[in-house]
Coordinates of C-alpha atoms and ligand atoms in Angstrom, one line a residue:
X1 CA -13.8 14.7 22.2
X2 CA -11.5 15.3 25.1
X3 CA -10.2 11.1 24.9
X4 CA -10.2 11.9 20.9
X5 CA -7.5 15.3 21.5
X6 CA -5.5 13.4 24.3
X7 CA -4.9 10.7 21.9
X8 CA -4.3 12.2 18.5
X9 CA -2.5 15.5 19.7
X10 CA 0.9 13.9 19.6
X11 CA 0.1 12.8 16.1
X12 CA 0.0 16.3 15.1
X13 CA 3.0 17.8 13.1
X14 CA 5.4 20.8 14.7
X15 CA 3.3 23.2 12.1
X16 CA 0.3 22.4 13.4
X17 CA 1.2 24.1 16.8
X18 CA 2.6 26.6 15.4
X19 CA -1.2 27.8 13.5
X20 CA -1.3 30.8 15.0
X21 CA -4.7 31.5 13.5
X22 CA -7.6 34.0 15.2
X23 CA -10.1 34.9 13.2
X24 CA -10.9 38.7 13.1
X25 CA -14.0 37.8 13.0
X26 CA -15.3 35.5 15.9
X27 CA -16.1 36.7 19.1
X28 CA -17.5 35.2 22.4
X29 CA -20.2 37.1 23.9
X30 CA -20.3 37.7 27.4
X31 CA -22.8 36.3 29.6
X32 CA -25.9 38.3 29.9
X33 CA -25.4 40.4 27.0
X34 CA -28.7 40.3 24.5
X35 CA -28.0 41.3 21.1
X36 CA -30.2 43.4 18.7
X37 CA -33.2 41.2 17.2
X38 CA -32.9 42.8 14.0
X39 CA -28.7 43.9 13.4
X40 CA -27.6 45.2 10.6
X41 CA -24.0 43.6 9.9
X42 CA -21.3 45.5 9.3
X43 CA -19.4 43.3 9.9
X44 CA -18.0 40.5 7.0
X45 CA -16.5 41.2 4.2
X46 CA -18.8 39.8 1.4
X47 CA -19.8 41.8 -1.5
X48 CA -23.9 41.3 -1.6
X49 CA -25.3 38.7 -4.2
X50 CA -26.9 41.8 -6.2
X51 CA -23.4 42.3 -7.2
X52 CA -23.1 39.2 -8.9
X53 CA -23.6 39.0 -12.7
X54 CA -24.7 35.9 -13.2
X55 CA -28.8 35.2 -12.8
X56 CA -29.4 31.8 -13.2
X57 CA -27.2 28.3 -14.1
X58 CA -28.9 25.8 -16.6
X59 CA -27.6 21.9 -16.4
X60 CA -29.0 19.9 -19.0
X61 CA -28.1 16.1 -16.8
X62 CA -27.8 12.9 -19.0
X63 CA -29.8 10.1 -17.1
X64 CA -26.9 7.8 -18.2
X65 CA -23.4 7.8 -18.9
X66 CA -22.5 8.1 -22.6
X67 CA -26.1 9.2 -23.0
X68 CA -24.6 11.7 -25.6
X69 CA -27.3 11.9 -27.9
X70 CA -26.1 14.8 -30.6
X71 CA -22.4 14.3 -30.4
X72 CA -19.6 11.5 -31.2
X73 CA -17.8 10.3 -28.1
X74 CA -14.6 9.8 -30.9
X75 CA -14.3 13.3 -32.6
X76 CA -16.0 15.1 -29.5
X77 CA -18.1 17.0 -32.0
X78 CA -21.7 17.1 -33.0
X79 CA -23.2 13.2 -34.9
X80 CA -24.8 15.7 -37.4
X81 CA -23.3 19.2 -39.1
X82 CA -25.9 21.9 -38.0
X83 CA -27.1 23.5 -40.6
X84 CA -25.7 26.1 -42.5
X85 CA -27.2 28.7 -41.1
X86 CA -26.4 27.9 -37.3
X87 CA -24.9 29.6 -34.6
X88 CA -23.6 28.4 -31.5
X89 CA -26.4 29.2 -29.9
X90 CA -28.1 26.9 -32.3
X91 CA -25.7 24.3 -31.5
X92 CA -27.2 24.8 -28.0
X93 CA -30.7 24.0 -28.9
X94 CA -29.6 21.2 -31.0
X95 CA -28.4 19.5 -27.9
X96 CA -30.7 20.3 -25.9
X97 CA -34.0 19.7 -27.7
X98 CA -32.7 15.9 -27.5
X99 CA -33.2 15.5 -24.1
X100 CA -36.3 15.7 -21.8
X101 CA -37.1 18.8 -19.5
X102 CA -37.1 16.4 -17.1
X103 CA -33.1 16.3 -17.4
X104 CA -33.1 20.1 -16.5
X105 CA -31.3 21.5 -13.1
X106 CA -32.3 25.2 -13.1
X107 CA -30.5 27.5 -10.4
X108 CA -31.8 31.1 -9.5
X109 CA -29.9 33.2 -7.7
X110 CA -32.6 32.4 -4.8
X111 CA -34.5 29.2 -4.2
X112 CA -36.5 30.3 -1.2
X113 CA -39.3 27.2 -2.1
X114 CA -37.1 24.6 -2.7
X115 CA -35.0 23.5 0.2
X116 CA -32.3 21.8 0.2
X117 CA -31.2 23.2 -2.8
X118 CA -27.9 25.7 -3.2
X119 CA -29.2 28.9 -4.6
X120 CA -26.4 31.0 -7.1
X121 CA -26.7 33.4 -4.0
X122 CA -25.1 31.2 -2.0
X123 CA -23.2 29.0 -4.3
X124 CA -20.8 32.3 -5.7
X125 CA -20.7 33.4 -2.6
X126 CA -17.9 32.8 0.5
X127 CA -18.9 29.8 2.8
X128 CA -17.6 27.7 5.5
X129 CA -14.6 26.7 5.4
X130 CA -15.9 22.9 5.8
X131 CA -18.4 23.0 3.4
X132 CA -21.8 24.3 2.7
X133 CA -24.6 22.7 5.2
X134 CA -26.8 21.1 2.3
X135 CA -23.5 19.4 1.0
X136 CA -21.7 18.5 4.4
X137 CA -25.4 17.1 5.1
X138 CA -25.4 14.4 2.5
X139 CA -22.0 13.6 2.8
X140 CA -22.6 12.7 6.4
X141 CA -25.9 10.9 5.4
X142 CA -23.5 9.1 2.6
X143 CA -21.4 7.7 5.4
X144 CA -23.5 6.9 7.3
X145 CA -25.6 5.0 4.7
X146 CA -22.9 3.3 2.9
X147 CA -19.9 2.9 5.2
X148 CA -20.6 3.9 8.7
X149 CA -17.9 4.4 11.1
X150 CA -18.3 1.8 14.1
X151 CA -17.7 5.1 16.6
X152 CA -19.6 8.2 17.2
X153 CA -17.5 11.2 17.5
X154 CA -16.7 11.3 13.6
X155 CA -17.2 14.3 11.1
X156 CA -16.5 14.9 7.4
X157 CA -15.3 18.1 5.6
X158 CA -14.7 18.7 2.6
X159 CA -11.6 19.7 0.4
X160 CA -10.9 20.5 -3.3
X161 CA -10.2 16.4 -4.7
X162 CA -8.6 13.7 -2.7
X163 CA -4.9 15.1 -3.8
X164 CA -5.8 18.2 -1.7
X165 CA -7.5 16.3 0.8
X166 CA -3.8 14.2 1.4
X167 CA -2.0 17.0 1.1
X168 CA -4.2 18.3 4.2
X169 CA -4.0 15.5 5.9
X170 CA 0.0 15.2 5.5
X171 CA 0.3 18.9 6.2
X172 CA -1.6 18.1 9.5
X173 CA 0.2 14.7 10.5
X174 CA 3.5 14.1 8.6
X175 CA 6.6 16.0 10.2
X176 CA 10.1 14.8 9.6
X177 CA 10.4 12.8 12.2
X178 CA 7.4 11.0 11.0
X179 CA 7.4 7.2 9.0
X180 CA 4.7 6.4 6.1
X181 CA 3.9 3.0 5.1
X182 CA 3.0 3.2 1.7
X183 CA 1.7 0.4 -0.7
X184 CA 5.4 -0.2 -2.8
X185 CA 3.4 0.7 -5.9
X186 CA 1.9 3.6 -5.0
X187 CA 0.0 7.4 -6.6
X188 CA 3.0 8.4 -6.8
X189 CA 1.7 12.4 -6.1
X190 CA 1.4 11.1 -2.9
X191 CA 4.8 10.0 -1.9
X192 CA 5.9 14.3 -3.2
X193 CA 3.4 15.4 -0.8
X194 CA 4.8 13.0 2.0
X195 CA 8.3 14.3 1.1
X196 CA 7.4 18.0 1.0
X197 CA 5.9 17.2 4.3
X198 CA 9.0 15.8 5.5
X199 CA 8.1 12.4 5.9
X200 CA 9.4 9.4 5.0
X201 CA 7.9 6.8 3.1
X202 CA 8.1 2.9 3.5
X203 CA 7.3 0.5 1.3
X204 CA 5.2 -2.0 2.1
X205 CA 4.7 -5.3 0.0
X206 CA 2.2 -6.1 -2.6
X207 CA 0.8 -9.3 -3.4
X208 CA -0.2 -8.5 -7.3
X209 CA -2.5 -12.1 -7.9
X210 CA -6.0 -12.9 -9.0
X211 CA -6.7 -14.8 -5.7
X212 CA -9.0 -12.3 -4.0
X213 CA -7.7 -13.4 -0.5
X214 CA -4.4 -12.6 -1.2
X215 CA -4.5 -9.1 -3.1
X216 CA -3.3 -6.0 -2.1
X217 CA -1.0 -5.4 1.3
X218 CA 1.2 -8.7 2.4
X219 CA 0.1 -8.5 5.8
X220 CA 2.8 -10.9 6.9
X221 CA 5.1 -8.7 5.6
X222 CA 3.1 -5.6 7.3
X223 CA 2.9 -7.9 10.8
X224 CA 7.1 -9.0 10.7
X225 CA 7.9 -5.1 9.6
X226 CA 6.0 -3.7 12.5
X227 CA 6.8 -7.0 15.3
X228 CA 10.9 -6.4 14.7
X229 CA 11.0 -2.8 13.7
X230 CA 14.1 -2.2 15.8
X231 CA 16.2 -5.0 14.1
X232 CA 15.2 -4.5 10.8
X233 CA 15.9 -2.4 7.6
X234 CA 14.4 0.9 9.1
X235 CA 15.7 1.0 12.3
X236 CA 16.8 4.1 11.6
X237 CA 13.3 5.6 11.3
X238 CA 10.7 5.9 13.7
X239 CA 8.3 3.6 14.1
X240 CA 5.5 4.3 11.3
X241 CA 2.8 6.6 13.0
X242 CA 0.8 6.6 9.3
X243 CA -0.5 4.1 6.9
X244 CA -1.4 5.3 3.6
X245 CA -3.5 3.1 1.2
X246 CA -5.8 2.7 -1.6
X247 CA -7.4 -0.4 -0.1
X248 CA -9.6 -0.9 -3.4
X249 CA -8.8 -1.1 -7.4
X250 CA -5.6 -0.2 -6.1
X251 CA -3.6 2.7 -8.4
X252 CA -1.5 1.3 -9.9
X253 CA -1.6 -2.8 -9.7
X254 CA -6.2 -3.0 -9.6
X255 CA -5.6 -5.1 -6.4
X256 CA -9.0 -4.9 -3.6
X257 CA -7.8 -5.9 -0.1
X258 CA -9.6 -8.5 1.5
X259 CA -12.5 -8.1 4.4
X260 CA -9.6 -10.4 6.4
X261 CA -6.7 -8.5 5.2
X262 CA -8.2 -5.4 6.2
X263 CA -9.3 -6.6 10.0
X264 CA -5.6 -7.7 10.2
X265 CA -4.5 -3.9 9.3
X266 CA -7.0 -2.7 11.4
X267 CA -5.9 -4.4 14.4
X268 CA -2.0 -4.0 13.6
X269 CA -3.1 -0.1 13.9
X270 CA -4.9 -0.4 16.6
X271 CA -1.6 -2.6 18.7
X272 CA 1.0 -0.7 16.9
X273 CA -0.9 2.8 17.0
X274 CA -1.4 4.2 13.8
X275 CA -3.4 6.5 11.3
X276 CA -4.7 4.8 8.6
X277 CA -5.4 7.1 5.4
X278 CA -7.3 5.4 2.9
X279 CA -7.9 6.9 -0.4
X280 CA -10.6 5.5 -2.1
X281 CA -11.4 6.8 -5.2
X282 CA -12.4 3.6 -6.8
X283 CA -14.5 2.2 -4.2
X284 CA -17.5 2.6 -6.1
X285 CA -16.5 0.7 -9.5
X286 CA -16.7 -2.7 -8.4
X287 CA -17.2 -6.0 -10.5
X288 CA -17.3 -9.5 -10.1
X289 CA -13.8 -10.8 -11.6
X290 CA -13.8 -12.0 -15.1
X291 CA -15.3 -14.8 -16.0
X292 CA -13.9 -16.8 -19.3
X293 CA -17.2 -18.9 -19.5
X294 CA -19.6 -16.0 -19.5
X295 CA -17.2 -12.8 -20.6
X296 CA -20.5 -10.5 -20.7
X297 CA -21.4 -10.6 -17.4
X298 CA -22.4 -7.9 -16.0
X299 CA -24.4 -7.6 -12.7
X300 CA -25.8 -3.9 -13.1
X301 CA -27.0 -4.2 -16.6
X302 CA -29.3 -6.7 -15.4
X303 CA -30.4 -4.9 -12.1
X304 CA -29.1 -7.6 -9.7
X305 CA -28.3 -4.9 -7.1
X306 CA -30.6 -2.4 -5.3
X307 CA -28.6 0.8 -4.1
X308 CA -28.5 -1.0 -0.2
X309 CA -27.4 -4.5 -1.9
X310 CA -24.7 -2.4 -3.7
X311 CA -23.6 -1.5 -0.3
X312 CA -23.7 -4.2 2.1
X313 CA -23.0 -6.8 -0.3
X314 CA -20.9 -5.3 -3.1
X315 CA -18.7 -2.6 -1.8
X316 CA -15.5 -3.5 -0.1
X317 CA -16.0 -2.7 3.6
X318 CA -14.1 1.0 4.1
X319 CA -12.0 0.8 7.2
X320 CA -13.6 3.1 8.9
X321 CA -16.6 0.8 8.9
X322 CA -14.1 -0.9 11.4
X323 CA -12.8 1.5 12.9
X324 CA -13.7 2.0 17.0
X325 CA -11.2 5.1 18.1
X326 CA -11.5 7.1 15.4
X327 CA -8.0 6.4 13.5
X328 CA -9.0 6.1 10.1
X329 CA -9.1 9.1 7.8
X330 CA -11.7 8.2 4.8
X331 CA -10.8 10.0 1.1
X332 CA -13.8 10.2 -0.7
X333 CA -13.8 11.8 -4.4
X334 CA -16.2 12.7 -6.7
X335 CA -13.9 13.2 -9.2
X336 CA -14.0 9.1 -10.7
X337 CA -17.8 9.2 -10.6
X338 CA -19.2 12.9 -11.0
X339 CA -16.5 14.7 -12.6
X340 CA -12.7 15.5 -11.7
X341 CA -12.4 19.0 -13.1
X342 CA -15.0 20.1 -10.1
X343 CA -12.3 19.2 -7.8
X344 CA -14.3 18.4 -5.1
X345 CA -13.9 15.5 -2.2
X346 CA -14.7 14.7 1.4
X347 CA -12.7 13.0 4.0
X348 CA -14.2 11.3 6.8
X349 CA -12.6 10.9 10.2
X350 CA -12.7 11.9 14.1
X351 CA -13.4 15.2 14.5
X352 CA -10.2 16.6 16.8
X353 CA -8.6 15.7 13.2
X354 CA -11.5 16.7 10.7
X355 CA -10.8 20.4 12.7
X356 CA -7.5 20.2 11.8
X357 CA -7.6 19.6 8.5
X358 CA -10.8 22.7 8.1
X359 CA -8.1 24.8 10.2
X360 CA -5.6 24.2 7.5
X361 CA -7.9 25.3 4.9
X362 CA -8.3 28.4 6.8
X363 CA -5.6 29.3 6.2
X364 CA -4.9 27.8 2.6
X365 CA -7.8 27.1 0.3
X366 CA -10.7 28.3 1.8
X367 CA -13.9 26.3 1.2
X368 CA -13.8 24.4 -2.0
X369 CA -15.2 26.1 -5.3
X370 CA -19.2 27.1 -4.2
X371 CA -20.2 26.2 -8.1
X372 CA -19.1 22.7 -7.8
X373 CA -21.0 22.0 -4.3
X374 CA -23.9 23.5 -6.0
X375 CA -23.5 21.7 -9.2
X376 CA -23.2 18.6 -6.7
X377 CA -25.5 18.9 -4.7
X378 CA -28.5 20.2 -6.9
X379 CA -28.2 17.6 -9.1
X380 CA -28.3 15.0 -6.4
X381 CA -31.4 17.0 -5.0
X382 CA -32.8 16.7 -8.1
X383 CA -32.3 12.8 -8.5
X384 CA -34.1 12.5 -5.2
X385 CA -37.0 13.4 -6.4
X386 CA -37.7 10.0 -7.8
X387 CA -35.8 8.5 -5.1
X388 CA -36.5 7.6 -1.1
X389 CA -33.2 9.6 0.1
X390 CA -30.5 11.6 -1.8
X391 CA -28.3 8.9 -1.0
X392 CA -30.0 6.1 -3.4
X393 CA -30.3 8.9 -5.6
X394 CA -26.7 9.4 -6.0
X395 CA -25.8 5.6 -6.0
X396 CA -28.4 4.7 -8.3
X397 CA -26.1 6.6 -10.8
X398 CA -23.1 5.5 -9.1
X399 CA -24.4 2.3 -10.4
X400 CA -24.5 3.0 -13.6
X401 CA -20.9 4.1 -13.7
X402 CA -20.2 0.7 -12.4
X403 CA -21.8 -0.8 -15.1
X404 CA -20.1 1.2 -17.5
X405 CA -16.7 0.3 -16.3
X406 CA -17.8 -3.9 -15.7
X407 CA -18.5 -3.6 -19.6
X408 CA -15.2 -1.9 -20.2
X409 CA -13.4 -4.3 -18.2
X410 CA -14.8 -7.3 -19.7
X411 CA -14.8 -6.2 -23.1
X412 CA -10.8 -5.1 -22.8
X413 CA -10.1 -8.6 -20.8
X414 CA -11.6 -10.5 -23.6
X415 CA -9.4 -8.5 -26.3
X416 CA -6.5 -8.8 -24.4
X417 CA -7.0 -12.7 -24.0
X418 CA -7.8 -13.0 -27.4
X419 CA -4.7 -11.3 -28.7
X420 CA -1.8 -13.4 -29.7
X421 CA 0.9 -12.8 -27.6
X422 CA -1.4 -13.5 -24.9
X423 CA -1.6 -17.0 -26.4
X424 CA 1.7 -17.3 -26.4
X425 CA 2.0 -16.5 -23.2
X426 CA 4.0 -13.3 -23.9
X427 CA 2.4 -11.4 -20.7
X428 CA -0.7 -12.4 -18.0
X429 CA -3.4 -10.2 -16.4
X430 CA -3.3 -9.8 -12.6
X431 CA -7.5 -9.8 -12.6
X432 CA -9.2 -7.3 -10.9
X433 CA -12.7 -6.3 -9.1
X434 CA -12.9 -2.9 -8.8
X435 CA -11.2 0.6 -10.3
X436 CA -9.7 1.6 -13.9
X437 CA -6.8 -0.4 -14.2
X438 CA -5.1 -3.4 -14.9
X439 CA -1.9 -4.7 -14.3
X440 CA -0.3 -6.5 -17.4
X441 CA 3.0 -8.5 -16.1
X442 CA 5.3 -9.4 -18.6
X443 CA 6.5 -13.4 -18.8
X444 CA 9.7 -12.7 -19.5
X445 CA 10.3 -16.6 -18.2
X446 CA 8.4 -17.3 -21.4
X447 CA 10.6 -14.8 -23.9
X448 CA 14.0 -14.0 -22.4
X449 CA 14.5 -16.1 -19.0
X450 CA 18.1 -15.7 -19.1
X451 CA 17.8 -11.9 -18.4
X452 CA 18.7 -11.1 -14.8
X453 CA 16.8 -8.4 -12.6
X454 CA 18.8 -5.2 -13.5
X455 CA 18.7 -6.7 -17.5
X456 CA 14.4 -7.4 -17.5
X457 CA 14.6 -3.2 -15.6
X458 CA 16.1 -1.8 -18.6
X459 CA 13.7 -4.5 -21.3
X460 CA 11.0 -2.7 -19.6
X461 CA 12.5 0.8 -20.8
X462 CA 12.5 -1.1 -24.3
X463 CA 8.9 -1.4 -23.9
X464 CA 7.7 1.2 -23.1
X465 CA 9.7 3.0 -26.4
X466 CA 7.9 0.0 -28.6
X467 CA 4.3 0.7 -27.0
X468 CA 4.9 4.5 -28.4
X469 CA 6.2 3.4 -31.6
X470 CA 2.7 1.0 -31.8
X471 CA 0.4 3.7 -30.7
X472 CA -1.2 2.4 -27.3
X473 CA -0.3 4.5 -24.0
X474 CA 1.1 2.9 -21.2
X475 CA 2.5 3.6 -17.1
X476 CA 5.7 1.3 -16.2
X477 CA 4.9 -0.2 -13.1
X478 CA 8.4 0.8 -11.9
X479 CA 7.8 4.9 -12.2
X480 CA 5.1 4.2 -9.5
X481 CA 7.4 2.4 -6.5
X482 CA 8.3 3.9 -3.4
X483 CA 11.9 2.4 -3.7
X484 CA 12.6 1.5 -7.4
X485 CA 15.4 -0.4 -5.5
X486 CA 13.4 -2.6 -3.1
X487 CA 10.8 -3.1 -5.6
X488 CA 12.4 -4.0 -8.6
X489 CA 12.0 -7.8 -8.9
X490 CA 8.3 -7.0 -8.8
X491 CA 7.9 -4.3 -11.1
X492 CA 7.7 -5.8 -14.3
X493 CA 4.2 -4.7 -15.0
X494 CA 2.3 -2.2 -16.9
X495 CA -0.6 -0.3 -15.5
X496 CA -3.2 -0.1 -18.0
X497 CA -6.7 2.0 -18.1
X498 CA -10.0 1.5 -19.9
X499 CA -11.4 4.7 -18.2
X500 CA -10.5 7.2 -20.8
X501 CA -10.8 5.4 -24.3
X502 CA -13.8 6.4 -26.3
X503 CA -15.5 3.3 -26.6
X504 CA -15.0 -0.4 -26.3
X505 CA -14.0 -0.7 -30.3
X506 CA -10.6 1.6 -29.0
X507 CA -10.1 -0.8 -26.5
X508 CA -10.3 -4.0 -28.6
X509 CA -7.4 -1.9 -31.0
X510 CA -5.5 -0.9 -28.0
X511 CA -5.3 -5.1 -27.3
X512 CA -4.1 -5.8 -30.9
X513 CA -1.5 -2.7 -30.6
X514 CA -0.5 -4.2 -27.5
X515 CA -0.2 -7.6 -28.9
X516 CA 2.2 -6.3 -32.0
X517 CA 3.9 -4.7 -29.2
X518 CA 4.5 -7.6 -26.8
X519 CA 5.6 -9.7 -29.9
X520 CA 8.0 -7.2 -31.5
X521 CA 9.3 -7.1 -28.1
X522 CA 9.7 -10.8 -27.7
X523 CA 11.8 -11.4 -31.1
X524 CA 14.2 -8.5 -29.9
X525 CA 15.9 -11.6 -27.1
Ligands
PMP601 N1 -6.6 39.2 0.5 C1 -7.3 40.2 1.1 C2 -6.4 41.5 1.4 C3 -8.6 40.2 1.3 O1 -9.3 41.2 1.9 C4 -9.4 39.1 0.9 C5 -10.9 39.0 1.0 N2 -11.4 39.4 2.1 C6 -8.7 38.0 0.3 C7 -7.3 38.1 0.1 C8 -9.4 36.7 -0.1 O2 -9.5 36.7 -1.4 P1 -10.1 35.4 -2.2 O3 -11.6 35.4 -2.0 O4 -9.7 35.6 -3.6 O5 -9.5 34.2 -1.5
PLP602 N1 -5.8 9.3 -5.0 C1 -5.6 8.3 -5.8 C2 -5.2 7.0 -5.3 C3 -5.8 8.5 -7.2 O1 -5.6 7.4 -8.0 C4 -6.3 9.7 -7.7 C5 -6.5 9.9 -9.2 O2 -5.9 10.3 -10.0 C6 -6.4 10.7 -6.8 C7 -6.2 10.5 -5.4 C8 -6.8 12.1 -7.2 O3 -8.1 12.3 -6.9 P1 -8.8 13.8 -6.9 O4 -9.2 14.1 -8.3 O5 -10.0 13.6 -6.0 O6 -7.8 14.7 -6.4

């Protein structure tokens, strides 16, 4: 720990030293003293669990996604009208005398026989700041199992979604004085918290292509920006102390860095002596790429993975797998493969920083929601049962997820291919192997090739308007750069999602939308 605090204290921004923050509530005892067996505290603020209203929680879990038995995924009501004479609790038993009692996770307000679980006496009640144990517990065992750090002295905590968790982070390493490399296409909520943190971001290039070794982060680029900082463009700027990056299904472009690429990063950080942030949200929804010959494919529908294949052989290799003096900062979500609105997320990462970050949330948000970790968790608990660890528990359903999206994907790629201004080469696909989206360039070579840079910007406007005219909802690769400037000549794209559409049949009519869309927009040059 002491190596870990000489190193990264000088990464730590002015309001970090300036947390003035002593708990009321902490005290060291003196040597010698022996406290009463049996106290009676007076001490913490907590209203008792008596005074909580609320007795017991009832989850009726689907074994499946989209294993909506009673209610249309389109209209988000119920397949059948209940009968006249229903009320909503009726509704209620409808739904839930279609599943088993073996999809029920009960919660009493105390669980004294079933450890491991969260009981509703702890769940509503205040917690550490870092997380409850049973929680913090299998997200270390999660690392550990699935991408373990190649150092010892690492920690997690946890924080209300991966947007909070950055924010944290920035808050705790991001001054003005301080440089971000940021992917040029970027989540753009990111690059408002690296502002309001009074950083500044730098774009780093993209290689957008299907070629697997050459997606994501141009680490030439990355090397020549770092080698010559002095002489080139941001001279001005400090030399970058940060990296942030979505190393897989990237947001926006789809791209997964390479096992190469990311060594090369790693090392650059290690010579040139940066953090690396790494969001990762869509780690977990991976797929082969698309494959014209056999567009079904689909590796978890037909059980080819067991939850350890999944992650030594399928997952992308997180760089803190790498990682041997504790500079990565791992962003883990369950918001793409649990549920957002829970807002609830871990980052892993040495822990002079994880202390950081739970010192910020001291003093900001507190632990994250007790319902959520206990919605999390008990669920999890309850998979185990049929499981050898809560950790194949949770990725056995990760897994389906996956499966979900390597459906949606390949369904969507095969509308999209089949469409006709795809055949007439109107736009391409960069393809993708993991993550919700896809990045649809437009071949305006093909349509309009004597438009120059600033002309093809404002097309892309034009697009956008004719995609709302046609009824399919896009994101312009543009409103997602770090420098619309710098970027430009490689922001004719569209980011595109199959995450949110109801079923596959809405994604095959997105495709022919699209298609009208591409060609309306074609005949306008
Ligand atoms: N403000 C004051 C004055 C308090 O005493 C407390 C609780 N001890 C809080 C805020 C914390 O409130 P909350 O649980 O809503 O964060
Ligand atoms: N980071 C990236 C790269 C994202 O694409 C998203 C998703 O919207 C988030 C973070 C937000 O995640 P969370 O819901 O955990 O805050």
């Amino acid at each position: 720990m002491q190596a870990l605090e000489e190193h990264y204290k000088p990464f730590l921004s002015s309001r970090v030293e300036a947390r003035k923050f002593s708990p009321f509530w902490g005290q060291d005892l003196p040597e010698g003293l022996i406290p009463h067996p049996k106290p009676i505290d007076l001490g913490p603020g907590l209203p008792h669990e008596g005074f909580f209203p609320l007795e017991s929680m009832h989850l009726n879990v689907v074994e499946d996604p989209f294993q909506h038995t009673s209610y249309n995924t389109k209209s988000r009501k119920l397949h059948k009208p209940a009968p006249e004479t229903s009320t909503h609790f009726d509704e209620r038993r409808f739904v839930s005398d279609k599943l088993s009692s073996e999809s029920a996770v009960d919660v009493w307000r105390y669980e004294p026989d079933s450890p491991g679980v969260i009981p509703l006496s702890q769940g509503l009640q205040y917690t550490d700041t870092a997380g409850m144990k049973p929680m913090l517990d299998f997200c270390r065992g999660f690392i550990s199992y699935a991408h373990p750090p190649a150092y010892d002295e690492w920690d997690v905590t946890l924080a209300n979604g991966s947007s909070d968790a950055s924010f944290k982070i920035f808050e705790t390493l991001c001054d003005s004085s301080v440089t971000v490399l940021v992917e040029e296409f970027t989540f753009s909520p990111t690059l408002a918290i690296i502002a309001a943190t009074g950083g500044t971001a730098v774009p780093v290039k993209l290689d957008i292509t299907a070629d697997p070794d050459l997606q994501g982060i141009n680490v030439d680029h990355l090397t020549d920006l770092l080698e010559n900082w002095t002489q080139g463009p941001n001279a001005h700027l400090s030399k970058p102390k940060l990296l942030y990056t979505i190393p897989t299904g990237q947001n926006p472009t789809g791209m997964t860095l390479s096992l190469e690429k990311r060594k090369q990063i790693y090392a650059l950080a290690e010579k040139h002596d940066f953090i690396i942030i790494e969001d990762d949200p869509y780690g977990y929804l991976r797929y082969p790429f698309y494959d014209r010959e056999n567009p079904g494919y689909n590796p978890y529908a037909l059980h080819e993975y067991t939850a350890k294949d999944y992650c030594e052989k399928v997952l992308a290799k997180s760089f803190i797998t790498m990682d041997t003096s504790g500079r990565v900062l791992r962003c883990e979500t369950f918001s793409k493969v649990f549920c957002p609105g829970l807002r609830l997320s871990f980052v892993a990462g040495n822990k002079f920083l994880i202390k950081k970050l739970v010192d910020f949330a001291e003093v900001s948000s507190r632990a994250p929601s007790g319902v959520s970790q206990l919605i999390v968790n008990n669920v999890i608990q309850k998979w185990a049962k049929n499981h050898s660890s809560p950790q194949e528990a949770w990725l056995t359903w990760v897994m389906k997820v996956a499966g979900h999206y390597t459906h949606r994907r390949n369904m969507f790629v095969q509308a999209l291919e089949a469409t006709e201004a795809f055949g007439k080469g109107l736009f391409s696909l960069a393809q993708t192997t993991a993550g919700m989206f896809l990045a649809v360039e437009v071949n305006f070579d093909q349509f309009a090739k004597a438009l120059n840079t600033t002309e093809r910007s404002q097309a892309m406007q034009r697009l956008k308007l004719i995609t709302i005219e046609e009824g399919v909802g896009i994101i312009l690769g543009i409103n997602m750069a770090v420098d619309r400037h710098y970027s430009l000549a490689r922001s004719f794209f569209l980011r595109l999602t199959f995450a949110f559409a109801a079923d596959v049949e809405e994604l095959q009519e997105a495709a022919v939308r699209l298609s009208k869309a591409f060609k309306r927009f074609a005949t306008e040059f």
